[in-house]
CSV table of C-alpha atoms in Angstrom, one decimal:
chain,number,residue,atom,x,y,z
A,1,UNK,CA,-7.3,10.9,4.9
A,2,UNK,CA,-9.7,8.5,7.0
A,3,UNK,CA,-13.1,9.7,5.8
A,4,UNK,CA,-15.3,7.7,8.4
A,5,UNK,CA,-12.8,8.7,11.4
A,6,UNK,CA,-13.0,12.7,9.9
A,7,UNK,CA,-16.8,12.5,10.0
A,8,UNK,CA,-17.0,10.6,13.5
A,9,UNK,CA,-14.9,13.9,14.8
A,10,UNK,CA,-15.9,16.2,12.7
A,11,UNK,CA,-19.4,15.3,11.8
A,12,UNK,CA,-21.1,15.3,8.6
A,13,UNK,CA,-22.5,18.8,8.0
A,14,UNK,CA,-18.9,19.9,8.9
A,15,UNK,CA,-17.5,17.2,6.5
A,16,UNK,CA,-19.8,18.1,3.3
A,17,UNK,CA,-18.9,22.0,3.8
A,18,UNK,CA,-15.2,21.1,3.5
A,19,UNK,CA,-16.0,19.0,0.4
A,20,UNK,CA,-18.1,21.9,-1.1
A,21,UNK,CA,-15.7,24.7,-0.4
A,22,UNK,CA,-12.4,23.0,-1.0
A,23,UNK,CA,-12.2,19.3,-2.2
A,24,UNK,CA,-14.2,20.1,-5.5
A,25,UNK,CA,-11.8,23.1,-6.0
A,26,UNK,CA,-9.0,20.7,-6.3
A,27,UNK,CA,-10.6,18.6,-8.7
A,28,UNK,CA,-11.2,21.6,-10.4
A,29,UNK,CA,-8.0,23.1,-10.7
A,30,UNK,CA,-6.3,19.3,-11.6
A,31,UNK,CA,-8.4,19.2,-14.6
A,32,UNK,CA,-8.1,22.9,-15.7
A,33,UNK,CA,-4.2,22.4,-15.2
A,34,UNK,CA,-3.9,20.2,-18.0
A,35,UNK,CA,-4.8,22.8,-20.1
A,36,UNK,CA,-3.5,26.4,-18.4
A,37,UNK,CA,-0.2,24.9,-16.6
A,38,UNK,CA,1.8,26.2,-19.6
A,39,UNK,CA,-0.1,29.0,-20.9
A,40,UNK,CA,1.6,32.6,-20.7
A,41,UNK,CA,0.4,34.4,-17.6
A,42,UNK,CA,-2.0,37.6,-17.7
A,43,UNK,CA,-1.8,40.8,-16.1
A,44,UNK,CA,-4.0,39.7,-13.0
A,45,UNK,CA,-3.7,40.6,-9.9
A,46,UNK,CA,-5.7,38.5,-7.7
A,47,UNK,CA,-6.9,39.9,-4.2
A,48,UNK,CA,-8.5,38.4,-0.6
A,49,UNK,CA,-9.3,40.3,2.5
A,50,UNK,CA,-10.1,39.3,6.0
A,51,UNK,CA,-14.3,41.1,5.4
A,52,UNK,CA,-13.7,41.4,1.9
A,53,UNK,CA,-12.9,44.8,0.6
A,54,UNK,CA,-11.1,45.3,3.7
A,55,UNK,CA,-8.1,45.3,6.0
A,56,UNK,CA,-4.7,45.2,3.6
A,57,UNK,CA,-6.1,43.7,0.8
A,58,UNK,CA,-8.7,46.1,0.7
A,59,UNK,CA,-6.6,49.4,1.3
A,60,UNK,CA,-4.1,47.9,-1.8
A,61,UNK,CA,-7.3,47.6,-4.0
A,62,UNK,CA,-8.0,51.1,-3.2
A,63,UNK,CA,-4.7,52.4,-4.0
A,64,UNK,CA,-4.5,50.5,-7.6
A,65,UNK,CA,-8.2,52.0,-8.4
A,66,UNK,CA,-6.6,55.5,-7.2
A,67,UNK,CA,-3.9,55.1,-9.4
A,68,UNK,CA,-5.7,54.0,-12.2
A,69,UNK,CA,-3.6,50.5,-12.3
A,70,UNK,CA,-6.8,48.7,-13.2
A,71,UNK,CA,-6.7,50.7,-16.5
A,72,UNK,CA,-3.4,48.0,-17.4
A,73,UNK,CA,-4.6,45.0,-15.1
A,74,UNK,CA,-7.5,43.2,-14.5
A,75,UNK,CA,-8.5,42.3,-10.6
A,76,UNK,CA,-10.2,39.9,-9.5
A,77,UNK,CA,-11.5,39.7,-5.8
A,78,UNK,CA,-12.0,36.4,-4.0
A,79,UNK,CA,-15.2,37.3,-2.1
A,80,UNK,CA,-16.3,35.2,1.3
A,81,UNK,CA,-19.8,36.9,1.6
A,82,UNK,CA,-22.9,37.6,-0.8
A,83,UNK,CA,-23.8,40.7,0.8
A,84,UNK,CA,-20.5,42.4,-0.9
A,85,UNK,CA,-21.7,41.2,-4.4
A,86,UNK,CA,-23.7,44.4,-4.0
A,87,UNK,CA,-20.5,46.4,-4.0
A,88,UNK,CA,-20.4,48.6,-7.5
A,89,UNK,CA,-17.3,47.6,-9.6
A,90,UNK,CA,-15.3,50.1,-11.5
A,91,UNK,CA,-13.9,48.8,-15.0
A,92,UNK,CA,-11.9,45.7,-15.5
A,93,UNK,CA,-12.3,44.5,-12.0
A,94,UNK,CA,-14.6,41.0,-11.1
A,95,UNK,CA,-15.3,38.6,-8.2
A,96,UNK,CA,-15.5,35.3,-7.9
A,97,UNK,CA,-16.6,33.7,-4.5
A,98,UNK,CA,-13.6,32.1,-2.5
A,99,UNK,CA,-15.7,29.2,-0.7
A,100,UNK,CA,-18.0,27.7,-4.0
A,101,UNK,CA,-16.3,25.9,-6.6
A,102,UNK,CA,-16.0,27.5,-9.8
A,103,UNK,CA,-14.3,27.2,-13.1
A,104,UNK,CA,-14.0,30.9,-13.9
A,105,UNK,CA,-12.1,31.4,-9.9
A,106,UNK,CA,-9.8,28.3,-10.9
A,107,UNK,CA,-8.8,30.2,-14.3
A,108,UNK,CA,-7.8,33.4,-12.7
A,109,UNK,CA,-6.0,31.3,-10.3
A,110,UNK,CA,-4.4,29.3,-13.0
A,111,UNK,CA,-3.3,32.6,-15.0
A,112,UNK,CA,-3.1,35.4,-12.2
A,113,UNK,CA,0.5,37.0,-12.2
A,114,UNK,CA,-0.2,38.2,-8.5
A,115,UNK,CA,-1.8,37.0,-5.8
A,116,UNK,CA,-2.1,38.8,-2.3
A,117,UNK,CA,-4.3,37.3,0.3
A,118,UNK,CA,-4.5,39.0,4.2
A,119,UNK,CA,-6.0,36.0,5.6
A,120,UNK,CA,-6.6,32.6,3.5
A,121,UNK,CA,-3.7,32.2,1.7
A,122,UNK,CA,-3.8,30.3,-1.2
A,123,UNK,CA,-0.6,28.4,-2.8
A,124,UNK,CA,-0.1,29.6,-6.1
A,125,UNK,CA,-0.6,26.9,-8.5
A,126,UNK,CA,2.8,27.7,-10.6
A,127,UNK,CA,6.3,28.8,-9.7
A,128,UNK,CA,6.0,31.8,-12.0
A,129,UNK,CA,3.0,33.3,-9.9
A,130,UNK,CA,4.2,36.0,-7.4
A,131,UNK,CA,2.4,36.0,-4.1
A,132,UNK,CA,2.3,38.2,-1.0
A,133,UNK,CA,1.4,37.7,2.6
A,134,UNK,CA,-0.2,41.1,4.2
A,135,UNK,CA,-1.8,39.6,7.2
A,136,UNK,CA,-4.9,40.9,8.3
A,137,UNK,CA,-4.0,43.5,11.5
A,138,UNK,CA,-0.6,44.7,13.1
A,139,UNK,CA,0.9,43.3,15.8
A,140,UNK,CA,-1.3,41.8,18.5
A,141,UNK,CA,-0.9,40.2,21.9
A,142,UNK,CA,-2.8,37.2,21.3
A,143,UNK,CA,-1.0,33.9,20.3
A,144,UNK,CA,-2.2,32.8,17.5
A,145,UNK,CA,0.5,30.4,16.4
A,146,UNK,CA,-0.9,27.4,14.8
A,147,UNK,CA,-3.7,29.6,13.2
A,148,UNK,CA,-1.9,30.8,10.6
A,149,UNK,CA,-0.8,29.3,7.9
A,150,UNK,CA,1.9,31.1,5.2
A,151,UNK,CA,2.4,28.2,2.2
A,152,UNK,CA,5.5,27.4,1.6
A,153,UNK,CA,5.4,28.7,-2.0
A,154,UNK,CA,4.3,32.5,-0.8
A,155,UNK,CA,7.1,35.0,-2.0
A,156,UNK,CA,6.8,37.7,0.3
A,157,UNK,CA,5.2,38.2,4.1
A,158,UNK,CA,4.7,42.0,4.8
A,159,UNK,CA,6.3,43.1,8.3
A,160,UNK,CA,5.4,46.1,10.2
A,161,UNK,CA,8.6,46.5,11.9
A,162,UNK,CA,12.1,44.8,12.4
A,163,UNK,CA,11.6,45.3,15.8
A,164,UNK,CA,8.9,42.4,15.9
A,165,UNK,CA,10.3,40.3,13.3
A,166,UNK,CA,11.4,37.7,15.4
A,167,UNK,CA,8.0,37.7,17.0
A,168,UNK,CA,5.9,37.7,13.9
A,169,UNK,CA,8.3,35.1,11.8
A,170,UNK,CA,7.3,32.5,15.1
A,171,UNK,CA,3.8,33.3,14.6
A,172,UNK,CA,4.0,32.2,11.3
A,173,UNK,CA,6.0,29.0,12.0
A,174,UNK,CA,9.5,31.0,10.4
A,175,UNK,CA,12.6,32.5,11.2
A,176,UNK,CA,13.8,35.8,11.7
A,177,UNK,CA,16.1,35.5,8.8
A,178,UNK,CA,13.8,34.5,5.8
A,179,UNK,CA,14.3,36.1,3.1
A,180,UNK,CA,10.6,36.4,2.4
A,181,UNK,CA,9.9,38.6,5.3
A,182,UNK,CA,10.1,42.5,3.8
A,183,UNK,CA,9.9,45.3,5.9
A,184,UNK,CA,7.5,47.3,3.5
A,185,UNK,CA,4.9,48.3,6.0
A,186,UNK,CA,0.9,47.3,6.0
A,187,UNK,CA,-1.3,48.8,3.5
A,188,UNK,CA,-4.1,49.2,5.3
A,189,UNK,CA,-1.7,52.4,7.5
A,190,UNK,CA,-2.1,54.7,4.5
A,191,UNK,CA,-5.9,55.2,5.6
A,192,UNK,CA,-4.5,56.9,8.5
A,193,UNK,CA,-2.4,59.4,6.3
A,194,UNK,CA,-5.5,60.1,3.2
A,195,UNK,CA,-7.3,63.2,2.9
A,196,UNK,CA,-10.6,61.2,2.6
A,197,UNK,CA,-12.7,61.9,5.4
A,198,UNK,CA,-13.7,59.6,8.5
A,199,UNK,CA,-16.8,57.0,9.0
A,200,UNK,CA,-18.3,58.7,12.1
A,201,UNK,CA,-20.6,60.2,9.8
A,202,UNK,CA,-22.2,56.6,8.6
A,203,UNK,CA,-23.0,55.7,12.2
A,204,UNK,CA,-24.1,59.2,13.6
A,205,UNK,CA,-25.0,62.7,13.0
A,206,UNK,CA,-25.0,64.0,16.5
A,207,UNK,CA,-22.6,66.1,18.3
A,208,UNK,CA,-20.9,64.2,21.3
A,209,UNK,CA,-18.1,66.0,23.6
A,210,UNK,CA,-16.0,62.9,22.7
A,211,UNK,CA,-16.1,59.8,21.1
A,212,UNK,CA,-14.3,56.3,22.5
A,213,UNK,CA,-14.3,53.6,19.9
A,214,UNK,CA,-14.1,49.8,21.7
A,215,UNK,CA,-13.1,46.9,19.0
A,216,UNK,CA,-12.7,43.6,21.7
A,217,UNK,CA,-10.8,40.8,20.0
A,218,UNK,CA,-13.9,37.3,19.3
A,219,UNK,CA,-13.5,35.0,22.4
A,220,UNK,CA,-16.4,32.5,20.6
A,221,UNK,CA,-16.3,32.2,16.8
A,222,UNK,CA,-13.9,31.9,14.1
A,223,UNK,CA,-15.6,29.1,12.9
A,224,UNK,CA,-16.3,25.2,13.9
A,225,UNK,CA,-17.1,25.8,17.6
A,226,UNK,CA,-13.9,27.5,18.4
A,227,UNK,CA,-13.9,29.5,21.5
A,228,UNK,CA,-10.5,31.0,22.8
A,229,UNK,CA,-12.0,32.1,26.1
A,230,UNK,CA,-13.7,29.9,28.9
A,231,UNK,CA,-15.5,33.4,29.9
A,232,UNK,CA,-17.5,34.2,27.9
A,233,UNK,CA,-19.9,36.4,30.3
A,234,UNK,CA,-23.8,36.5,30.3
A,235,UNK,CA,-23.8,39.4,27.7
A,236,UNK,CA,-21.4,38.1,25.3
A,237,UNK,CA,-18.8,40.5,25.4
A,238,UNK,CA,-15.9,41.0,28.0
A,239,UNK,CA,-15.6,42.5,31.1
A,240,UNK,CA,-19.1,43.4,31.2
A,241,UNK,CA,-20.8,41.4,33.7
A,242,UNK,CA,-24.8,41.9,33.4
A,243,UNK,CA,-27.4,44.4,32.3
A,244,UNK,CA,-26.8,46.0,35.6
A,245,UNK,CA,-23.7,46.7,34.1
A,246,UNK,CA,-24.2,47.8,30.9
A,247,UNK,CA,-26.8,49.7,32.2
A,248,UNK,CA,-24.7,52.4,34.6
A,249,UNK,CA,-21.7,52.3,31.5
A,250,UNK,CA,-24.4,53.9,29.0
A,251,UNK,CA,-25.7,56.3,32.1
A,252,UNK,CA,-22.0,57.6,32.7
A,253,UNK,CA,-21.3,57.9,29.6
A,254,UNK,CA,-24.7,59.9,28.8
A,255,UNK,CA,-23.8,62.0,31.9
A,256,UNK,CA,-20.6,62.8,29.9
A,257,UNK,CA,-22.2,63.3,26.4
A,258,UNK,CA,-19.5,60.9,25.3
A,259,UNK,CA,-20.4,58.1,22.4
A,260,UNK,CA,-19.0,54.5,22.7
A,261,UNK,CA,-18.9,52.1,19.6
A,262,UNK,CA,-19.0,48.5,20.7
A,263,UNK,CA,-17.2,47.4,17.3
A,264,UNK,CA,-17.5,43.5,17.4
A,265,UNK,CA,-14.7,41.7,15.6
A,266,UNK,CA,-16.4,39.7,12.2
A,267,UNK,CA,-15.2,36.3,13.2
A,268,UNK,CA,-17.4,37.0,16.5
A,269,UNK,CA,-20.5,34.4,17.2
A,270,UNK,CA,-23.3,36.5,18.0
A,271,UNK,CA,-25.1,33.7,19.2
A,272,UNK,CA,-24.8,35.1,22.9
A,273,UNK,CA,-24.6,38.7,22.2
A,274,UNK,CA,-27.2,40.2,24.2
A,275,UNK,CA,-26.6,43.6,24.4
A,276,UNK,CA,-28.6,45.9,22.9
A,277,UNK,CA,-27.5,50.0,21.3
A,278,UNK,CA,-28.9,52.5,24.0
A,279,UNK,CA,-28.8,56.1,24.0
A,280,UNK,CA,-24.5,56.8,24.5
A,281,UNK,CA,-23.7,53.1,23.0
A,282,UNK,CA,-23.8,52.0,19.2
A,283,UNK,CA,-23.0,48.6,18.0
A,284,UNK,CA,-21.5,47.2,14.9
A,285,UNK,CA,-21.1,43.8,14.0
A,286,UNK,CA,-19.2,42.2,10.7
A,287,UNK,CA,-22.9,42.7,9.0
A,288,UNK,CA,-23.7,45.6,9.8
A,289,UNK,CA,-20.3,47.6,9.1
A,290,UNK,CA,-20.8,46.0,5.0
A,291,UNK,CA,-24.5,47.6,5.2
A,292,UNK,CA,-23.4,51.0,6.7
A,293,UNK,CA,-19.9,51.0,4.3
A,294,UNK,CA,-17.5,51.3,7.1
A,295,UNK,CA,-14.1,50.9,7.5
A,296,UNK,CA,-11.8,50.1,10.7
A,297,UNK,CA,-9.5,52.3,10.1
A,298,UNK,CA,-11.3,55.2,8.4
A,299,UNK,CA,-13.6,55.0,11.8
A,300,UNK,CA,-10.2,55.4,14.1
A,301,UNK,CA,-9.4,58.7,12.8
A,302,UNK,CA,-12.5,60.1,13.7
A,303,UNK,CA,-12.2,58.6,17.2
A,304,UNK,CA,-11.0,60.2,20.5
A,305,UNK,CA,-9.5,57.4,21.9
A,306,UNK,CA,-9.8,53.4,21.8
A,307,UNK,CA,-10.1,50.6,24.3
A,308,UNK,CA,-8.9,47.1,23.1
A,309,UNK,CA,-7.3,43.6,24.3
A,310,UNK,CA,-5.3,41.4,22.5
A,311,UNK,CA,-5.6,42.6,19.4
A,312,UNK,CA,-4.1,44.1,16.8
A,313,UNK,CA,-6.4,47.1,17.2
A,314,UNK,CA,-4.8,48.4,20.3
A,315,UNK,CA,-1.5,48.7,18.1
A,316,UNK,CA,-2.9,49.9,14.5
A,317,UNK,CA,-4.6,52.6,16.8
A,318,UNK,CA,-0.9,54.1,17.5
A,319,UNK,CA,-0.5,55.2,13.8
A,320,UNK,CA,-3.3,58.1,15.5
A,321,UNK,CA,-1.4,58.6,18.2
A,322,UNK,CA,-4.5,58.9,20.5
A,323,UNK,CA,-5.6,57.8,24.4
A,324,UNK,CA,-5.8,53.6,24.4
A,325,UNK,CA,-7.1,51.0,27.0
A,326,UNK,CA,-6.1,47.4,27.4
A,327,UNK,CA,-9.3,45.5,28.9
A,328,UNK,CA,-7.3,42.1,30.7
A,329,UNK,CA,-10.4,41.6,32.5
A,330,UNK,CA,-10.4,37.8,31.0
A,331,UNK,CA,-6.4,37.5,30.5
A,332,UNK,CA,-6.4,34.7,32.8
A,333,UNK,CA,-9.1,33.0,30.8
A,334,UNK,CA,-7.9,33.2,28.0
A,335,UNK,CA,-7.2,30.5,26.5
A,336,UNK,CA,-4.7,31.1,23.4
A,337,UNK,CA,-2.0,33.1,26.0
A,338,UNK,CA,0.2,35.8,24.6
A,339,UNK,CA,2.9,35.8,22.5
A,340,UNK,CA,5.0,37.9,25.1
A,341,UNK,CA,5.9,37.2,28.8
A,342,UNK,CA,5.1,40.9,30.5
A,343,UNK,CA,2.7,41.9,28.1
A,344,UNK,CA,3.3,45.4,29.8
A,345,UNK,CA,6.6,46.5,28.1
A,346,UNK,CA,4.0,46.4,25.2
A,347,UNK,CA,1.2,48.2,26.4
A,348,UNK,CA,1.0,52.0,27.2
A,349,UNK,CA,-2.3,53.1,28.1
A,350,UNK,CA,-4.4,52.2,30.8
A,351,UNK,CA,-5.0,49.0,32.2
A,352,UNK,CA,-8.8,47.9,32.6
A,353,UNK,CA,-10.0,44.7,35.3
A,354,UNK,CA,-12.8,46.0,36.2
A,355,UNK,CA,-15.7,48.2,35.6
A,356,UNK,CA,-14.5,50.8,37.5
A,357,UNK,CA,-11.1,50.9,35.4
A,358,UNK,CA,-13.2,51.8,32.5
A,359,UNK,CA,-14.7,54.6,34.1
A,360,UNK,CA,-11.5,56.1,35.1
A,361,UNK,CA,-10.2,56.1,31.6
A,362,UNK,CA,-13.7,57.8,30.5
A,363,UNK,CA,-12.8,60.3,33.2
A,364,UNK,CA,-9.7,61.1,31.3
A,365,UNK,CA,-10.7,61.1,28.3
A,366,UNK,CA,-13.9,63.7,29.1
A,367,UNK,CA,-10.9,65.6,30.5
A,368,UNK,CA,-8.3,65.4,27.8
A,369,UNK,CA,-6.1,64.1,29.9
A,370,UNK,CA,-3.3,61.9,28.1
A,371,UNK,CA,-1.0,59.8,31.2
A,372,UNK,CA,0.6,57.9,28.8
A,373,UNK,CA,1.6,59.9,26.0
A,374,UNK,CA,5.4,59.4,26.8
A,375,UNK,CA,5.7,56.3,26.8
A,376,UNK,CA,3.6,55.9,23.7
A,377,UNK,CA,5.8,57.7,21.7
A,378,UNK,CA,8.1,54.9,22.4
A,379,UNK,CA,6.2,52.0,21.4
A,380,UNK,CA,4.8,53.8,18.1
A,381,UNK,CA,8.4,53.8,17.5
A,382,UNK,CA,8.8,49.8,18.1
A,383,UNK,CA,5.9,48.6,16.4
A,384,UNK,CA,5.8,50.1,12.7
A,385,UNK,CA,9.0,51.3,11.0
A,386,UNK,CA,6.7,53.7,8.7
A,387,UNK,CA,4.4,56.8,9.7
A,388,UNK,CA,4.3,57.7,6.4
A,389,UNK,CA,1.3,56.8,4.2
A,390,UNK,CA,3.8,55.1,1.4
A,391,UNK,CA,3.1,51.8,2.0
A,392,UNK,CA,1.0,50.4,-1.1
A,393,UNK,CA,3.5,52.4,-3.1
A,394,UNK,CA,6.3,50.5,-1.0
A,395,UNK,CA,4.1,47.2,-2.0
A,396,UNK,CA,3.8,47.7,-6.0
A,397,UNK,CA,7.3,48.5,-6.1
A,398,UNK,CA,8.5,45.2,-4.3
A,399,UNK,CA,5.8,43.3,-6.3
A,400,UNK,CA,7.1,45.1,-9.9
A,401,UNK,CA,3.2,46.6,-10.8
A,402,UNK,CA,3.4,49.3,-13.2
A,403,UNK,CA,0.7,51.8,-14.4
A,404,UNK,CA,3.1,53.1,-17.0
């Protein structure tokens, strides 16, 4: 690598995180190698979310700690932020951070017999390791090709569906017929199908007629100025245009005693948020869903319907076969495109432009009424191959962990 020519484009604060974070690391795990290459591996299992304790990685931890696996095998979570050190830790599990170099991370990493990751992936450092690929969401619209990176060495990448193999393997720069692609279902379903109660509660005690959960897909964020959207809109957030705006939503929705959760995706720059919660609106960002303990998916079940994009969001939402919006107010501006040509044999719920598209889905929802129930049946059908709840048992099994 050309150092000077990575600094001129990259510039040197982005240059000495990249050292920090990753370069060291290798250094690191070079000089440990001497010593651990050969030595037998340990019952580890080594585990990284998208928000740490989270998404796939987090709903597998769950399940082991359920199932008392950790009573056999140590776990060891790669953390990304210091507010989760706070996080109480049953027996034999640790953390090490994922983006500080470290001797004790490189260790486990040397000697973990498992590693499963949702969203940075990292190589295994020996051919005896066995590694899995989650992902961090379902299915989505947005193309995020490029993006995603599955090493070469990874065992296994988790699929929903065979229906959308062919589309997931390109995402991932594979094929439809690798072997590494099993058809296991994502962990983070089985939330959907527990007897553990919703996260309503953590955000509000009040009593609303309905409750409409919104979770927009980042346009600006994700790290190193990227920005997938040249709209961006005075408040931050799509198809909102002003305070004028925002303003009338929250007055509709109060005339309705119906609650809206503006759920901001954790990769999102809040640098041009400026929207503020009002009486009928709440907002959580990736901060403030670690200090109030809530989960995505724990949230959707106590929800009443959703309104989404691109993401995956609008598609996990199926497993709760509920009301769903797709806002395509920016679709045009969007800068990443779709990974299908009519986005609309994937879709079934309404379809938002405007303001005023919103307000007719509130409408419905106030009402009960349910237009697209039909023809969600059939894409439920099409997107996951499980409604189930099994699939972290359908995950140890493939991955041969035993609490016996």
């Amino acid at each position: 690598m050309n150092v000077a020519k990575y600094i001129q484009e990259k510039g040197v604060k982005h240059a000495i995180q990249v050292i920090y974070q990753y370069k060291i690391d290798i250094v690191l795990q070079k000089i440990m190698g001497v010593f651990l290459r050969n030595k037998p591996l340990k019952d580890i299992i080594m585990i990284e979310s998208h928000n740490d304790f989270d998404s796939n990685g987090g709903t597998f931890y769950n399940y082991l700690i359920q199932n008392e696996y950790n009573k056999k095998y140590k776990i060891i979570w790669l953390i990304k932020h210091k507010e989760s050190l706070n996080v109480q830790l049953p027996k034999n599990v640790d953390y090490v951070m994922q983006y500080k170099p470290s001797f004790k991370k490189n260790y486990y990493r040397w000697l973990a017999k498992w590693l499963t990751a949702d969203n940075d992936c990292s190589d295994k450092l020996r051919d005896d390791q066995i590694s899995i690929y989650f992902g961090h969401g379902g299915f989505g619209l947005k193309n995020c090709k490029g993006y995603i990176d599955v090493p070469e060495k990874v065992d296994y990448v988790a699929m929903p569906s065979h229906y959308l193999k062919d589309i997931f393997a390109d995402q991932f720069n594979l094929t439809g017929n690798d072997p590494r692609l099993c058809f296991i279902g994502f962990p983070y379903v089985d939330n959907f199908y527990s007897n553990d109660c919703g996260d309503l509660n953590k955000i509000t005690n009040q009593k609303y007629n309905k409750v409409i959960l919104w979770m927009p897909t980042f346009r600006k964020g994700g790290g190193y100025g990227r920005q997938d959207s040249t709209q961006i809109g005075d408040l931050g957030i799509p198809l909102i245009k002003n305070k004028i705006e925002y303003q009338e939503l929250n007055d509709y929705l109060k005339k309705l005693n119906i609650l809206l959760i503006l759920k901001l995706h954790p990769k999102q720059d809040l640098s041009d948020l400026q929207v503020e919660e009002m009486t009928n609106i709440r907002i959580l960002t990736g901060t403030t869903v670690k200090e109030l303990g809530v989960d995505n998916y724990r949230l959707m079940k106590d929800c009443d319907a959703l309104i989404s994009d691109y993401s995956s969001a609008a598609y996990d939402f199926l497993q709760c076969n509920k009301p769903i919006a797709y806002d395509f107010s920016d679709v045009e501006d969007y800068k990443l495109g779709l990974v299908v040509e009519d986005p609309k044999d994937y879709m079934a719920g309404h379809f938002i432009k405007e303001l005023k598209d919103l307000f007719v889905f509130i409408d419905d929802i106030s009402i009960e009424s349910d237009p697209y129930y039909n023809e969600r049946q059939i894409l439920r059908k099409k997107i996951f191959d499980f409604y189930d709840g099994d699939n972290c048992k359908r995950a140890v099994e493939l991955l041969h962990i035993t609490n016996n």
